[in-house]
XYZ file of C-alpha atoms in Angstrom:
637
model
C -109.910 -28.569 -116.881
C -111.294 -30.419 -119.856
C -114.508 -31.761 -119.633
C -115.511 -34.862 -120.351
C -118.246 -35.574 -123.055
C -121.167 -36.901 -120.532
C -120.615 -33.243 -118.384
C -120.575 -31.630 -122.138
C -123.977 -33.411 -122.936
C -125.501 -32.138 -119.411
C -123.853 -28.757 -119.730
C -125.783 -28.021 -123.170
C -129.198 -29.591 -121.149
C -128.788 -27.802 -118.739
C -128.146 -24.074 -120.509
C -130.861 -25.224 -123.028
C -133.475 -25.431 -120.139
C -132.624 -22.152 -118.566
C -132.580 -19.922 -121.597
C -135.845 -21.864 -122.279
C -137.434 -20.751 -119.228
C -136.162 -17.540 -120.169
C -137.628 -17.105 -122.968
C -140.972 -17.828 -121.864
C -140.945 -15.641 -119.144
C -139.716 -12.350 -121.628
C -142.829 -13.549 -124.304
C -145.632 -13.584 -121.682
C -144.178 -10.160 -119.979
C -144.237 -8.833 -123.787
C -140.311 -7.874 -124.765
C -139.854 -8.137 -128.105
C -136.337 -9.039 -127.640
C -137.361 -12.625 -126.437
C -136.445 -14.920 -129.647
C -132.861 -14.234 -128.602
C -133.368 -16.268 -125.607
C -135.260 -18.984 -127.384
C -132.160 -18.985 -130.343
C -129.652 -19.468 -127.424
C -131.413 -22.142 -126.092
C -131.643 -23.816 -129.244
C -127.846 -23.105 -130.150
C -126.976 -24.463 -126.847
C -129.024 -27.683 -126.936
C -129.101 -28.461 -130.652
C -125.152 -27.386 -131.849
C -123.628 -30.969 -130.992
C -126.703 -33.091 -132.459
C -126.624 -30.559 -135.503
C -123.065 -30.540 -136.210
C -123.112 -34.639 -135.610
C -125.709 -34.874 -138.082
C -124.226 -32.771 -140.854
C -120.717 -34.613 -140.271
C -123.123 -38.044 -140.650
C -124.789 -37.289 -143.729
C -122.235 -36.188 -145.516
C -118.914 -38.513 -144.214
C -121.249 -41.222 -143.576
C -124.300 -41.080 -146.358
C -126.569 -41.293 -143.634
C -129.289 -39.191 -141.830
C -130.466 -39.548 -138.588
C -132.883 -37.658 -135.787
C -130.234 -35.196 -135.189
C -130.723 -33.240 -138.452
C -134.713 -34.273 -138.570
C -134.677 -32.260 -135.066
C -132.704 -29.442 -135.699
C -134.821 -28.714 -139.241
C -137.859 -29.141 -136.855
C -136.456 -26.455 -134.311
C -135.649 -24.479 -137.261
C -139.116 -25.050 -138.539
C -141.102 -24.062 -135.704
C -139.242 -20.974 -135.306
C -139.623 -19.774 -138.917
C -143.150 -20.227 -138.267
C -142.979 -17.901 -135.462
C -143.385 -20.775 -132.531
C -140.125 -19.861 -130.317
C -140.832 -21.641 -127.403
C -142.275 -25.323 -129.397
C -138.560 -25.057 -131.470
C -136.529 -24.707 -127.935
C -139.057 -27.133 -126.152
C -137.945 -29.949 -129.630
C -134.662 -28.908 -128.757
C -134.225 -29.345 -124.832
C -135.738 -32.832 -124.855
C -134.176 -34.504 -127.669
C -130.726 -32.772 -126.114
C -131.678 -34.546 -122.440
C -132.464 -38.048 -124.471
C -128.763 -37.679 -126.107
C -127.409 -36.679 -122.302
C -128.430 -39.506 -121.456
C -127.269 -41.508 -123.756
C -124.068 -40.168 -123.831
C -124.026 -41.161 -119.578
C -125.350 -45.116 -120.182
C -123.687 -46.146 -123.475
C -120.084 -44.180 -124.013
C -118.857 -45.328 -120.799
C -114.453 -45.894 -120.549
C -113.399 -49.084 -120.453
C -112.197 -48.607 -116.690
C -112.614 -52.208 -116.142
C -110.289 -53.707 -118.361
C -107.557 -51.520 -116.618
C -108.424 -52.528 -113.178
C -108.503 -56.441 -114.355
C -104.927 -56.045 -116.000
C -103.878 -54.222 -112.920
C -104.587 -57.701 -110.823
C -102.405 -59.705 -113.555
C -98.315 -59.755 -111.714
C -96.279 -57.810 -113.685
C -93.056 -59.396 -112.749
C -92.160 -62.673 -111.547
C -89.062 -63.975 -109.500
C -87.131 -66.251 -112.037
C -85.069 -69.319 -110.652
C -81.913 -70.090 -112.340
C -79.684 -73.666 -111.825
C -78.089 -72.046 -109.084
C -81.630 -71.579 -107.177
C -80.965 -67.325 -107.066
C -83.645 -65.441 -108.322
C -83.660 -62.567 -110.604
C -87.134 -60.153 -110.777
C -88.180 -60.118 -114.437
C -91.184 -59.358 -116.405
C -93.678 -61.741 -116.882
C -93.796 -61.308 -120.258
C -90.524 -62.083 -120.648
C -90.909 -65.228 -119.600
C -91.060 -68.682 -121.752
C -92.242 -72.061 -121.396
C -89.959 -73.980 -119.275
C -89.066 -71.818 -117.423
C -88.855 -71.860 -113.099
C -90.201 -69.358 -111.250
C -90.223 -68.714 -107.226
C -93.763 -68.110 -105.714
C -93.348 -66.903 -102.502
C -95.898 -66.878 -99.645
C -98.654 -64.370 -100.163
C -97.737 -63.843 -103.615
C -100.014 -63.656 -106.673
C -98.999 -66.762 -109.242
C -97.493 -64.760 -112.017
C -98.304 -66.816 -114.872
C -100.399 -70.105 -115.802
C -97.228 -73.070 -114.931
C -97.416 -76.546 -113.051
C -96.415 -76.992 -109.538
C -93.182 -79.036 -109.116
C -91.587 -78.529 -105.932
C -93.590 -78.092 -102.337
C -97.097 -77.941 -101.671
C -99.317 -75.127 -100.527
C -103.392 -73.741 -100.635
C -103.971 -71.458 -103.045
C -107.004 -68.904 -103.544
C -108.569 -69.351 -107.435
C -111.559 -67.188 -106.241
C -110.012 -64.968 -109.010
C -110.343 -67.639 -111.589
C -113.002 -70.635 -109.964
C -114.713 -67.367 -107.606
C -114.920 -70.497 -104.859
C -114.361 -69.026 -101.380
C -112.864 -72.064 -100.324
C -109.173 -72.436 -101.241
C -107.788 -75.140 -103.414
C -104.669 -77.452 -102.384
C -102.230 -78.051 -104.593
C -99.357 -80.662 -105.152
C -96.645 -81.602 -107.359
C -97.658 -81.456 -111.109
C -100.756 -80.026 -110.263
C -101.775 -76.754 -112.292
C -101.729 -72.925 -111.217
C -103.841 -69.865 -112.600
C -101.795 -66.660 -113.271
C -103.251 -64.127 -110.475
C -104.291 -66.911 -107.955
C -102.830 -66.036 -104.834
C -100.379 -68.883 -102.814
C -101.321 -68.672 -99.119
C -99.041 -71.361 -98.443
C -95.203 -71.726 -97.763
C -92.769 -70.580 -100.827
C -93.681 -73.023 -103.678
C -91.687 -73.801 -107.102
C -93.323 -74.060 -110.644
C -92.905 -74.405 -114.098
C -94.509 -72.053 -116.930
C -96.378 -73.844 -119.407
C -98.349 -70.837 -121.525
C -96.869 -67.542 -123.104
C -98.134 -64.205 -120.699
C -100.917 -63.934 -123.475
C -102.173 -67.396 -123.293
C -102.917 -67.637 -119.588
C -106.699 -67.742 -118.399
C -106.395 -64.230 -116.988
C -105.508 -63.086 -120.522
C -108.336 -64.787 -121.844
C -111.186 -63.623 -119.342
C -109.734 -59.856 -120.752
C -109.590 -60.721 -124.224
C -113.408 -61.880 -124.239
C -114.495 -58.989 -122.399
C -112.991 -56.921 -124.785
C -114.969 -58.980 -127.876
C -117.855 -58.420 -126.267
C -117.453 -54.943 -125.464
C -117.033 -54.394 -128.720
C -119.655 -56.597 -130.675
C -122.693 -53.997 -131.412
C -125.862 -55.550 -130.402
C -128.884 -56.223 -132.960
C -131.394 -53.574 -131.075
C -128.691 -50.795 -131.754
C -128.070 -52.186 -135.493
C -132.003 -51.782 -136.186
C -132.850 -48.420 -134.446
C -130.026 -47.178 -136.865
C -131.387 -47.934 -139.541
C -135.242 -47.321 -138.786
C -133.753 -43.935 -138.022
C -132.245 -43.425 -141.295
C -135.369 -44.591 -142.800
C -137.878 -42.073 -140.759
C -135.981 -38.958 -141.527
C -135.807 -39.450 -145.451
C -139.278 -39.773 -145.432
C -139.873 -36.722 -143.459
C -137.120 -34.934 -145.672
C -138.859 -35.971 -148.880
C -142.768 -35.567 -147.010
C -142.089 -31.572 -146.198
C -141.280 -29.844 -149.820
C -143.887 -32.515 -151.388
C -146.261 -30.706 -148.483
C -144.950 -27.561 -149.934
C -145.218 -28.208 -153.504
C -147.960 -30.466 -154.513
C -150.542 -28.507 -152.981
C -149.246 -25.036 -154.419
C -149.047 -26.571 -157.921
C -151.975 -28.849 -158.679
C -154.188 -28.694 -155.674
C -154.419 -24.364 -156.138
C -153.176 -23.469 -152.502
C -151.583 -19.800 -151.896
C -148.059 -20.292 -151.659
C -147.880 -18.779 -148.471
C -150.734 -21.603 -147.531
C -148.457 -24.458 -148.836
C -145.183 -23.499 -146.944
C -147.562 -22.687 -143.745
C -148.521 -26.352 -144.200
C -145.271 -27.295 -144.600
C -144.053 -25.775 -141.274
C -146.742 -27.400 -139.755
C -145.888 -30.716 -140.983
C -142.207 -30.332 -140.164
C -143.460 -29.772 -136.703
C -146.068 -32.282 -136.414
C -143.941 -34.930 -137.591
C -141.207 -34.440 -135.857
C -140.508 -37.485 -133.150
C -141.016 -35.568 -130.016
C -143.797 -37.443 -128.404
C -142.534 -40.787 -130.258
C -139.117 -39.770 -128.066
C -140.555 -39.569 -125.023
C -143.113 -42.725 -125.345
C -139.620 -44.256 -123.750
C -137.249 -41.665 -122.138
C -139.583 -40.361 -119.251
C -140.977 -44.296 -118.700
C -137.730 -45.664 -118.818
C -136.021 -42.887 -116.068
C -138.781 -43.711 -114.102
C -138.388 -47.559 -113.885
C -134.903 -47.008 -113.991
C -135.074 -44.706 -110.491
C -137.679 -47.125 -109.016
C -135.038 -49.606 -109.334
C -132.218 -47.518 -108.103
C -134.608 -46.628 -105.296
C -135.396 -49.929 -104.505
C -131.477 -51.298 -105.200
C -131.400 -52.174 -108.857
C -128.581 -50.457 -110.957
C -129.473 -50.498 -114.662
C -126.494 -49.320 -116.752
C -129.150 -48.621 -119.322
C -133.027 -48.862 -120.739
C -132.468 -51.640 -123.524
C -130.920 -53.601 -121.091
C -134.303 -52.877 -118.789
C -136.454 -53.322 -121.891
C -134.984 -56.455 -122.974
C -135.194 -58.066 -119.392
C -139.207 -58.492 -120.151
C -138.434 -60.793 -123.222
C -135.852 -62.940 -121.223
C -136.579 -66.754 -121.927
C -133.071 -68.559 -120.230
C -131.293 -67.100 -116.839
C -127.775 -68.297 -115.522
C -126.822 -68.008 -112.110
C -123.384 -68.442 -110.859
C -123.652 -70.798 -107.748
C -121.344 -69.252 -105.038
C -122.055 -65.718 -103.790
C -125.090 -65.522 -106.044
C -127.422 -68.338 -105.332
C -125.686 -69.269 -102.551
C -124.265 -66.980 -99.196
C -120.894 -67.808 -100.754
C -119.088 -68.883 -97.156
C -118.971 -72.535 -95.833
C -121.506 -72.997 -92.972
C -121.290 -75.848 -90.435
C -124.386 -78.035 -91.433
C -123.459 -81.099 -89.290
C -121.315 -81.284 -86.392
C -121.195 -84.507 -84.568
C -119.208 -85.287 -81.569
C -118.544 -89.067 -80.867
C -116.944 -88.304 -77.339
C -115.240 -85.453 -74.805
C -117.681 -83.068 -76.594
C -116.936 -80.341 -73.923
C -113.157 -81.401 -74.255
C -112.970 -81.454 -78.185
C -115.136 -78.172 -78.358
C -112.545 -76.458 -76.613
C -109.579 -77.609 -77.989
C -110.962 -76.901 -81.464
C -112.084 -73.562 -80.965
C -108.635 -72.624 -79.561
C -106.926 -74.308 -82.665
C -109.396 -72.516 -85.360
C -109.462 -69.325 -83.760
C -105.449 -69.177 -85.096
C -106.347 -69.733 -88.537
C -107.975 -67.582 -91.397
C -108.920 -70.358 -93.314
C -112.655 -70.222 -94.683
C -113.580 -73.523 -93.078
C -111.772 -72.387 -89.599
C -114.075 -68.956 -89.532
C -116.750 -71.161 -90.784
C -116.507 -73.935 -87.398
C -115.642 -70.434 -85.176
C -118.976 -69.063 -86.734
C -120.841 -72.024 -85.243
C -119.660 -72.683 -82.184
C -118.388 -68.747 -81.027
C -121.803 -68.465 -78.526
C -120.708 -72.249 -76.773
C -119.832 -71.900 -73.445
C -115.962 -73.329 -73.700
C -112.500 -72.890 -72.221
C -109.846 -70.317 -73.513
C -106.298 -72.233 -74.442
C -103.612 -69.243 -74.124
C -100.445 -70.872 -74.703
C -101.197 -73.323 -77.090
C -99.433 -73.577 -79.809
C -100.798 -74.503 -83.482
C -98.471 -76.115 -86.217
C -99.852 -75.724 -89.995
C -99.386 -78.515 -91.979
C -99.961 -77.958 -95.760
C -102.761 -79.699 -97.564
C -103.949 -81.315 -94.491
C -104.954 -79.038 -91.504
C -103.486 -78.242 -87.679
C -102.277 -79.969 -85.264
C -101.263 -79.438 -81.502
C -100.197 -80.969 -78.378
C -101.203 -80.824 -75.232
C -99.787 -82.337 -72.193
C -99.422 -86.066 -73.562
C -101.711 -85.894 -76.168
C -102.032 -84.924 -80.007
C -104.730 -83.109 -81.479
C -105.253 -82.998 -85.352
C -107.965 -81.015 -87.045
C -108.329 -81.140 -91.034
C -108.981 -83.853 -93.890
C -109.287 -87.984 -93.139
C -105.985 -88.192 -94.744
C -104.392 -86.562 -91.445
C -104.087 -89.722 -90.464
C -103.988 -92.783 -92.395
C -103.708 -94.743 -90.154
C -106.826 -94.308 -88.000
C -109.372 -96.756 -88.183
C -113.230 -96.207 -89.040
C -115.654 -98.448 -88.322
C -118.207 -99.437 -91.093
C -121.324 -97.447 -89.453
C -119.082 -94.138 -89.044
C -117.885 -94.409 -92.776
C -121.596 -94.588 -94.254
C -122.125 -91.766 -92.288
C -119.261 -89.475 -93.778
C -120.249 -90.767 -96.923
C -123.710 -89.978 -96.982
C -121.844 -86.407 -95.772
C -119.774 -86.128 -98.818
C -122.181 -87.503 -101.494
C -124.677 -84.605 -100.540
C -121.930 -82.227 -101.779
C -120.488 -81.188 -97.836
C -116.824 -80.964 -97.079
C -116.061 -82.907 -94.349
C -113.503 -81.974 -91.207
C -112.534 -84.137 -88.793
C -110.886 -83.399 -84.954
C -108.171 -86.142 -84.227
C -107.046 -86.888 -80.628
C -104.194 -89.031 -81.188
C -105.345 -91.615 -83.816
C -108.917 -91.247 -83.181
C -111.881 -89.619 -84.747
C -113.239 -87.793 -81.443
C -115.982 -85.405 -84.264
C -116.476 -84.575 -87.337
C -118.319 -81.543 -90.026
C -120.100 -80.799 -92.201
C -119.528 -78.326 -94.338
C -121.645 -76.480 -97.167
C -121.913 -73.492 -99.164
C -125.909 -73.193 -98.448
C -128.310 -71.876 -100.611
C -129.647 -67.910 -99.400
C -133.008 -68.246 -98.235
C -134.504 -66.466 -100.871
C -133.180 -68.293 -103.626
C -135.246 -71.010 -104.283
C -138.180 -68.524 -104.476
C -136.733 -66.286 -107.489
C -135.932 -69.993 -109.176
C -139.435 -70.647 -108.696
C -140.748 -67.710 -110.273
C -138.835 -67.347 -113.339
C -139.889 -71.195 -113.827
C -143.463 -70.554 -113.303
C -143.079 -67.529 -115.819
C -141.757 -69.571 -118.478
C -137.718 -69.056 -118.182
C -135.005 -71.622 -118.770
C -132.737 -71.732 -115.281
C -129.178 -72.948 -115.326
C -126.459 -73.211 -112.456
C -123.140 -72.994 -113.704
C -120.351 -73.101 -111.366
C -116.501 -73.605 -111.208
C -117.671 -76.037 -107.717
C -117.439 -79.663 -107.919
C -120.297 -81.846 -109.617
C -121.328 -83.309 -105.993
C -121.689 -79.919 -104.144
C -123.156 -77.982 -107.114
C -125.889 -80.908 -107.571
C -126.803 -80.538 -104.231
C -127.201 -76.948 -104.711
C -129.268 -77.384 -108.013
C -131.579 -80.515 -106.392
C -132.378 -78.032 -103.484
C -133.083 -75.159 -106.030
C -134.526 -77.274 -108.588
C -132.779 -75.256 -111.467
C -133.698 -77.034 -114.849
C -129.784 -77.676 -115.718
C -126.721 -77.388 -113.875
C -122.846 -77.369 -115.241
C -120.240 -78.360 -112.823
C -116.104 -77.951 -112.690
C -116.322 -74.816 -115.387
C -113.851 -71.989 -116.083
C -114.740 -69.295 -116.880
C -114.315 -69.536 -120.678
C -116.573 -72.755 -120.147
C -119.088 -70.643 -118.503
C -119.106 -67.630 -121.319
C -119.338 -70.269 -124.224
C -122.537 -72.141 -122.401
C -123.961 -68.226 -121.752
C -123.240 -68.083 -125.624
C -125.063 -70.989 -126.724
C -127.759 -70.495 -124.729
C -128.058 -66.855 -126.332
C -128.000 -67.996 -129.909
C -130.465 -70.752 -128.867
C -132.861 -68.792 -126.551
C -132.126 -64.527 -127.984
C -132.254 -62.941 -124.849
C -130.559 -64.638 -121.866
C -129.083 -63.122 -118.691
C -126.083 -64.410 -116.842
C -126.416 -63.415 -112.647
C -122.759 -63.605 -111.467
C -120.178 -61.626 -108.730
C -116.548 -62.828 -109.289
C -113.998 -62.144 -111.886
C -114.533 -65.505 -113.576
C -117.722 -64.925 -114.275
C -116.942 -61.525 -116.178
C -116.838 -62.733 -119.305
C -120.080 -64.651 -119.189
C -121.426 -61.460 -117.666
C -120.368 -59.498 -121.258
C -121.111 -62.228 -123.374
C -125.231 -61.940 -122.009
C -127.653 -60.442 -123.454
C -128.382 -59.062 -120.006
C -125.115 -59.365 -117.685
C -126.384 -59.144 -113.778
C -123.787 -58.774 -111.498
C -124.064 -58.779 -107.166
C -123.225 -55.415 -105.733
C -120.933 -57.059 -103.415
C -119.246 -58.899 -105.680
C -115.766 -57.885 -107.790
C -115.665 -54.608 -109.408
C -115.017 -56.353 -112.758
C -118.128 -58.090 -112.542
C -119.910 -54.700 -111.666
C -118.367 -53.196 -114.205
C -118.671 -55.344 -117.035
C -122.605 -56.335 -116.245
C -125.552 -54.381 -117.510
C -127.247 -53.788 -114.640
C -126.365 -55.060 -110.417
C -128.111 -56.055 -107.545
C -126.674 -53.266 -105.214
C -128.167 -55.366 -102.337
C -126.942 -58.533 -103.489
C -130.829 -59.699 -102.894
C -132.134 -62.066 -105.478
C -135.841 -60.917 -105.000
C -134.432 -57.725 -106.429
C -133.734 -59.590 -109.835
C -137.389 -60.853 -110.197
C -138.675 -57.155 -109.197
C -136.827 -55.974 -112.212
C -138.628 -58.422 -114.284
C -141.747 -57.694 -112.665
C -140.769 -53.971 -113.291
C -139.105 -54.374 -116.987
C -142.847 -56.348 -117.730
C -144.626 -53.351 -116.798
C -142.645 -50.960 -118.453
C -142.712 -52.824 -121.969
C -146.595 -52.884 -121.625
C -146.650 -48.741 -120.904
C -143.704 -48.132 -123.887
C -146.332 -50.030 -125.970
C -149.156 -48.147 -124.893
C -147.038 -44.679 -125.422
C -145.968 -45.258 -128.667
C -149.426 -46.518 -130.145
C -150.906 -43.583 -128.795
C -147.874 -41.042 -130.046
C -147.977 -42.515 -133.033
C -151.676 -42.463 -133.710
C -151.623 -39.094 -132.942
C -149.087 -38.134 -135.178
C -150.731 -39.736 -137.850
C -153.981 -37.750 -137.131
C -152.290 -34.737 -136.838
C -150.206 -34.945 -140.371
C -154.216 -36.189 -142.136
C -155.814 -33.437 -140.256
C -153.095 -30.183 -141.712
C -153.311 -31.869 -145.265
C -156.971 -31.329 -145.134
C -156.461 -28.195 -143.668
C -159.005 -29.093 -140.490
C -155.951 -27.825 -138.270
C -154.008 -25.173 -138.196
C -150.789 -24.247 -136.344
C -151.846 -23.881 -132.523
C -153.990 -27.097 -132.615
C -151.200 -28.524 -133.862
C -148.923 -27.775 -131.434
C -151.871 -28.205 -128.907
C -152.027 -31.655 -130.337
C -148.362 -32.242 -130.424
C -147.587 -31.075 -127.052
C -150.790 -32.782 -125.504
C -149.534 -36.201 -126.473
C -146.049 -35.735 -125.683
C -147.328 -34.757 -122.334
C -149.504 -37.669 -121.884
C -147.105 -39.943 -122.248
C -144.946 -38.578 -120.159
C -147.267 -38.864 -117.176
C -147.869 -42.220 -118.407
C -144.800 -43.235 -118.370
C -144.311 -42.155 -114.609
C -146.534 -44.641 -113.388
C -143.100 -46.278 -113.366
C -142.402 -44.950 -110.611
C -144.723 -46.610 -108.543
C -142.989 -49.567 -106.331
C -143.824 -53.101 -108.223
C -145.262 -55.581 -105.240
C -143.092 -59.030 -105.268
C -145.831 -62.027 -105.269
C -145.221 -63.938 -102.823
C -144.690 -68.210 -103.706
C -146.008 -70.716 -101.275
C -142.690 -72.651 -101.241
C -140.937 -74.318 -98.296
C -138.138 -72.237 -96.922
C -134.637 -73.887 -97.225
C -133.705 -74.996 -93.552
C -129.649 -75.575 -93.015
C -129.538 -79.256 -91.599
C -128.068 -78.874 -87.977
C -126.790 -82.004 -86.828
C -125.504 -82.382 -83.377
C -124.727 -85.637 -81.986
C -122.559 -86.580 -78.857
């Protein structure tokens, strides 16, 4: 079985720290034949990041770490330091282990979005047979034949039937759309309706599905600007060592009147001093550390520039349903005008044979009432509208106003409804014959600890920003609740990735907090893409890092967390670096020789190592004296 190149990466680690350990063990007991340990571990750690390096500098004209650590390894061991070349060796091979695991991940998620796109498509000739065909083999014009249960094959326009269609896919709203003649479908919506006829109206690589995959690929793809500069401050650092070690060598040998075996001791000692061990791990340890804490406390971070970067965030865009809010309908008013016992039964026992969102949502409310159980009754869908049944002389209708357009409502009773509807609520109304006997309220609420991470990201400076695929009157209910700063209504989901672009060119680093597959793109096009763990796998996928927990307060923890760790990466590498700098003064004027400088080498490495595992300690969440979001009850009779 072939491995793959992350299990390559931690195979070499892994061989490189046991011969290591090895090695150490032989010197201290005193065989002489320990350097073959030590040159094992070495060949086993440093052969990919060697052979990578020569293959860069001379295909690519440029150096990198790779070679800089592999001359240092070679270095140390030519000065008769075994274990400080196989020590270089092990942790610059775990830093490109990891590496390898968090950037050169396979672009699963593009397969399993393309796998949700139809394939085929039942095409409807003049004769009305159908004949199963690929979808892209179909053209503009033509008629297809959705049937019920079916995923929409390709972006068209509804012209025969009506039905409800799921565009969680598209919109990620949980609460199904209905749809008329001429009105417009979504390739990979599903109809949960009867049987439906449409028309294409986009080529198979035009739809909106084909888009959200095309600008997750782009942004896949784009290198960001931290990668761009740590290549070439990489390049930079090892020609200067290159060019620093034979002018250690040589200068002093020549005019300053040093032994040549004193020169090329200094040189070794320079190579080895200089080398960016400690530099490396002023991040690595600090970063696995707050990267664990997270995992630990439900934060998956997909890498450390993505943690990094979250400390320097200035705008945040949150996806309204499922992220901000619990992403079901909840009954937030329920008002019975008369027969509440009556009309509580008879509604339960109609719901109770649907699946529909705002059924489950009324069955939700009501399921602990005390009420009657209807056996033989028998419910009869009616498409765009709602149920209705009869019983004994009498028709019950639950579902939209337009049920029945004929019943009247008195002035007082439509205020009421209205006042319903303008705060963003879907209303649902029980029938018994032509009257209104009650009516919901329905809304998406907020989670409870929403308003709180809104709050805090405010108070620390950060640009908030709803956007949703909802209506304008639901999502600014949402947002007034919330009090994000702005709020974009009615978007698709290329509306949504180019707002999360602008707001990236205009702020630098931005994060976009989303779960469907709408919101993938967006997710890629972030700086920082933050997706809900129980949200779509393309959203996990594509994001940076995901709220396992689907808990908000876990978001401003990693902030919290990422703030910390920026402050101890800065304190690491001023220290490393100082150090370094002492060290290479200190051999030039030969006030050091080569124990103290490994001493001195090794010391700092190790103290920021232990610095950087203060990370691991759990980062407190401070709590805001806000007013808890209370869902509005209302129960009249």
């Amino acid at each position: 079985m072939k491995l793959s190149e992350e299990k390559k990466a931690l195979l070499s680690t892994i061989l490189c720290l046991i011969f290591m350990i090895i090695g150490f063990i032989l010197e201290k007991s005193g065989t002489v034949f320990y350097p073959i340990s030590f040159i094992l571990a070495i060949f086993f750690g440093g052969f990919k990041q060697t052979k990578e390096g020569i293959v860069d500098t001379f295909e690519n004209k440029h150096l990198n770490v790779d070679l800089l650590m592999a001359l240092a390894a070679i270095g140390a061991c030519i000065i008769g330091n075994w274990f400080e070349g196989a020590m270089l060796t092990f942790i610059f091979c775990l830093s490109s282990a990891l590496e390898e695991y968090t950037t050169n991940k396979s672009k699963k998620e593009i397969a399993s979005l393309m796998n949700m796109q139809p394939e085929t498509a039942l095409l409807l000739d003049d004769q009305g047979k159908t004949t199963d065909v690929t979808v892209t083999q179909l053209q503009i014009g033509d008629r297809l034949l959705v049937p019920k249960g079916a995923r929409i094959p390709i972006d068209g326009i509804l012209i025969k039937g009506s039905s409800t269609i799921d565009e969680a896919a598209i919109t990620g709203e949980s609460v199904p759309v209905e749809k008329g003649i001429n009105d417009e479908l979504f390739g990979g919506t599903i109809n949960l309706g009867e049987a439906i006829t449409m028309t294409v109206n986009k080529n198979s690589e035009d739809t909106l599905f084909a888009k959200i995959i095309r600008l997750v690929e782009e942004a896949q793809n784009t290198p960001s600007q931290t990668a761009s500069f740590i290549e070439k401050l990489e390049n930079t650092y090892v020609k200067i060592v290159l060019v620093a070690i034979p002018m250690m060598i040589i200068i002093p040998f020549v005019f300053l009147g040093w032994s040549w075996n004193e020169s090329f001791y200094r040189g070794m000692v320079l190579l080895v001093v200089a080398s960016p061990c400690a530099l490396v791990a002023s991040a690595t340890p600090a970063t696995l550390a707050a990267i664990s804490n997270g995992a630990r406390n439900g934060v998956l971070f997909k890498g450390g520039a993505y943690l990094e970067n979250l400390a320097s965030l200035k705008a945040i865009a949150f996806d309204k349903t499922g992220t901000l809010t619990l992403g079901v309908p909840v009954v937030t008013d329920a008002i019975f005008l008369k027969n509440k016992q009556e009309s509580l039964n008879i509604l339960l026992a109609m719901e109770r044979q649907s699946t529909h969102p705002l059924a489950q949502a009324i069955i939700t409310r009501f399921e602990h009432e005390n009420t009657a159980v209807y056996d033989q009754i028998e419910v009869k869908n009616i498409i765009g509208f709602g149920m209705e049944t009869t019983i004994g002389a009498t028709t019950w209708r639950v579902g939209k106003s337009a049920f029945n357009e004929y019943t009247t409502i008195s002035k007082e009773l439509e205020i009421e409804i209205e006042q319903l509807q303008n705060a963003g609520k879907t209303v649902i109304y029980l029938f018994q014959d032509q009257e209104i006997v009650a009516y919901f309220g329905l809304l998406d609420v907020p989670k409870p600890e929403a308003k709180e991470v809104i709050t805090y990201f405010k108070q620390s400076g950060i640009h908030t920003t709803m956007i949703t695929g909802d209506h304008e009157k639901t999502a600014t209910a949402v947002a007034a609740e919330l009090e994000v700063d702005d709020i974009y209504a009615d978007c698709l989901p290329e509306d949504k990735t180019i707002l999360v672009k602008k707001q990236k060119a205009m702020y630098g680093i931005n994060a976009m907090v989303g779960d469907g597959i709408n919101d993938a793109p967006a997710l890629a096009n972030a700086a920082i893409g933050v997706a809900m763990g129980q949200g779509t796998d393309i959203a996990m996928d594509v994001a940076d890092m995901v709220l396992m927990k689907n808990d908000l307060k876990k978001l401003q923890m990693s902030h919290l967390l990422s703030k910390k760790l920026k402050r101890i990466v800065t304190q690491n590498i001023a220290f490393s670096a100082g150090v370094i700098a002492i060290l290479i003064l200190s051999n030039f004027f030969q006030i050091i020789n080569l124990p103290l400088g490994v001493v001195g080498h090794e010391g700092s490495t190790i103290f920021v190592i232990l610095n950087g595992l203060r990370m691991l300690k759990t980062i407190p969440i401070e709590k805001k004296s806000l007013q808890p979001f209370h869902t509005q009850k209302t129960e009249l009779v």
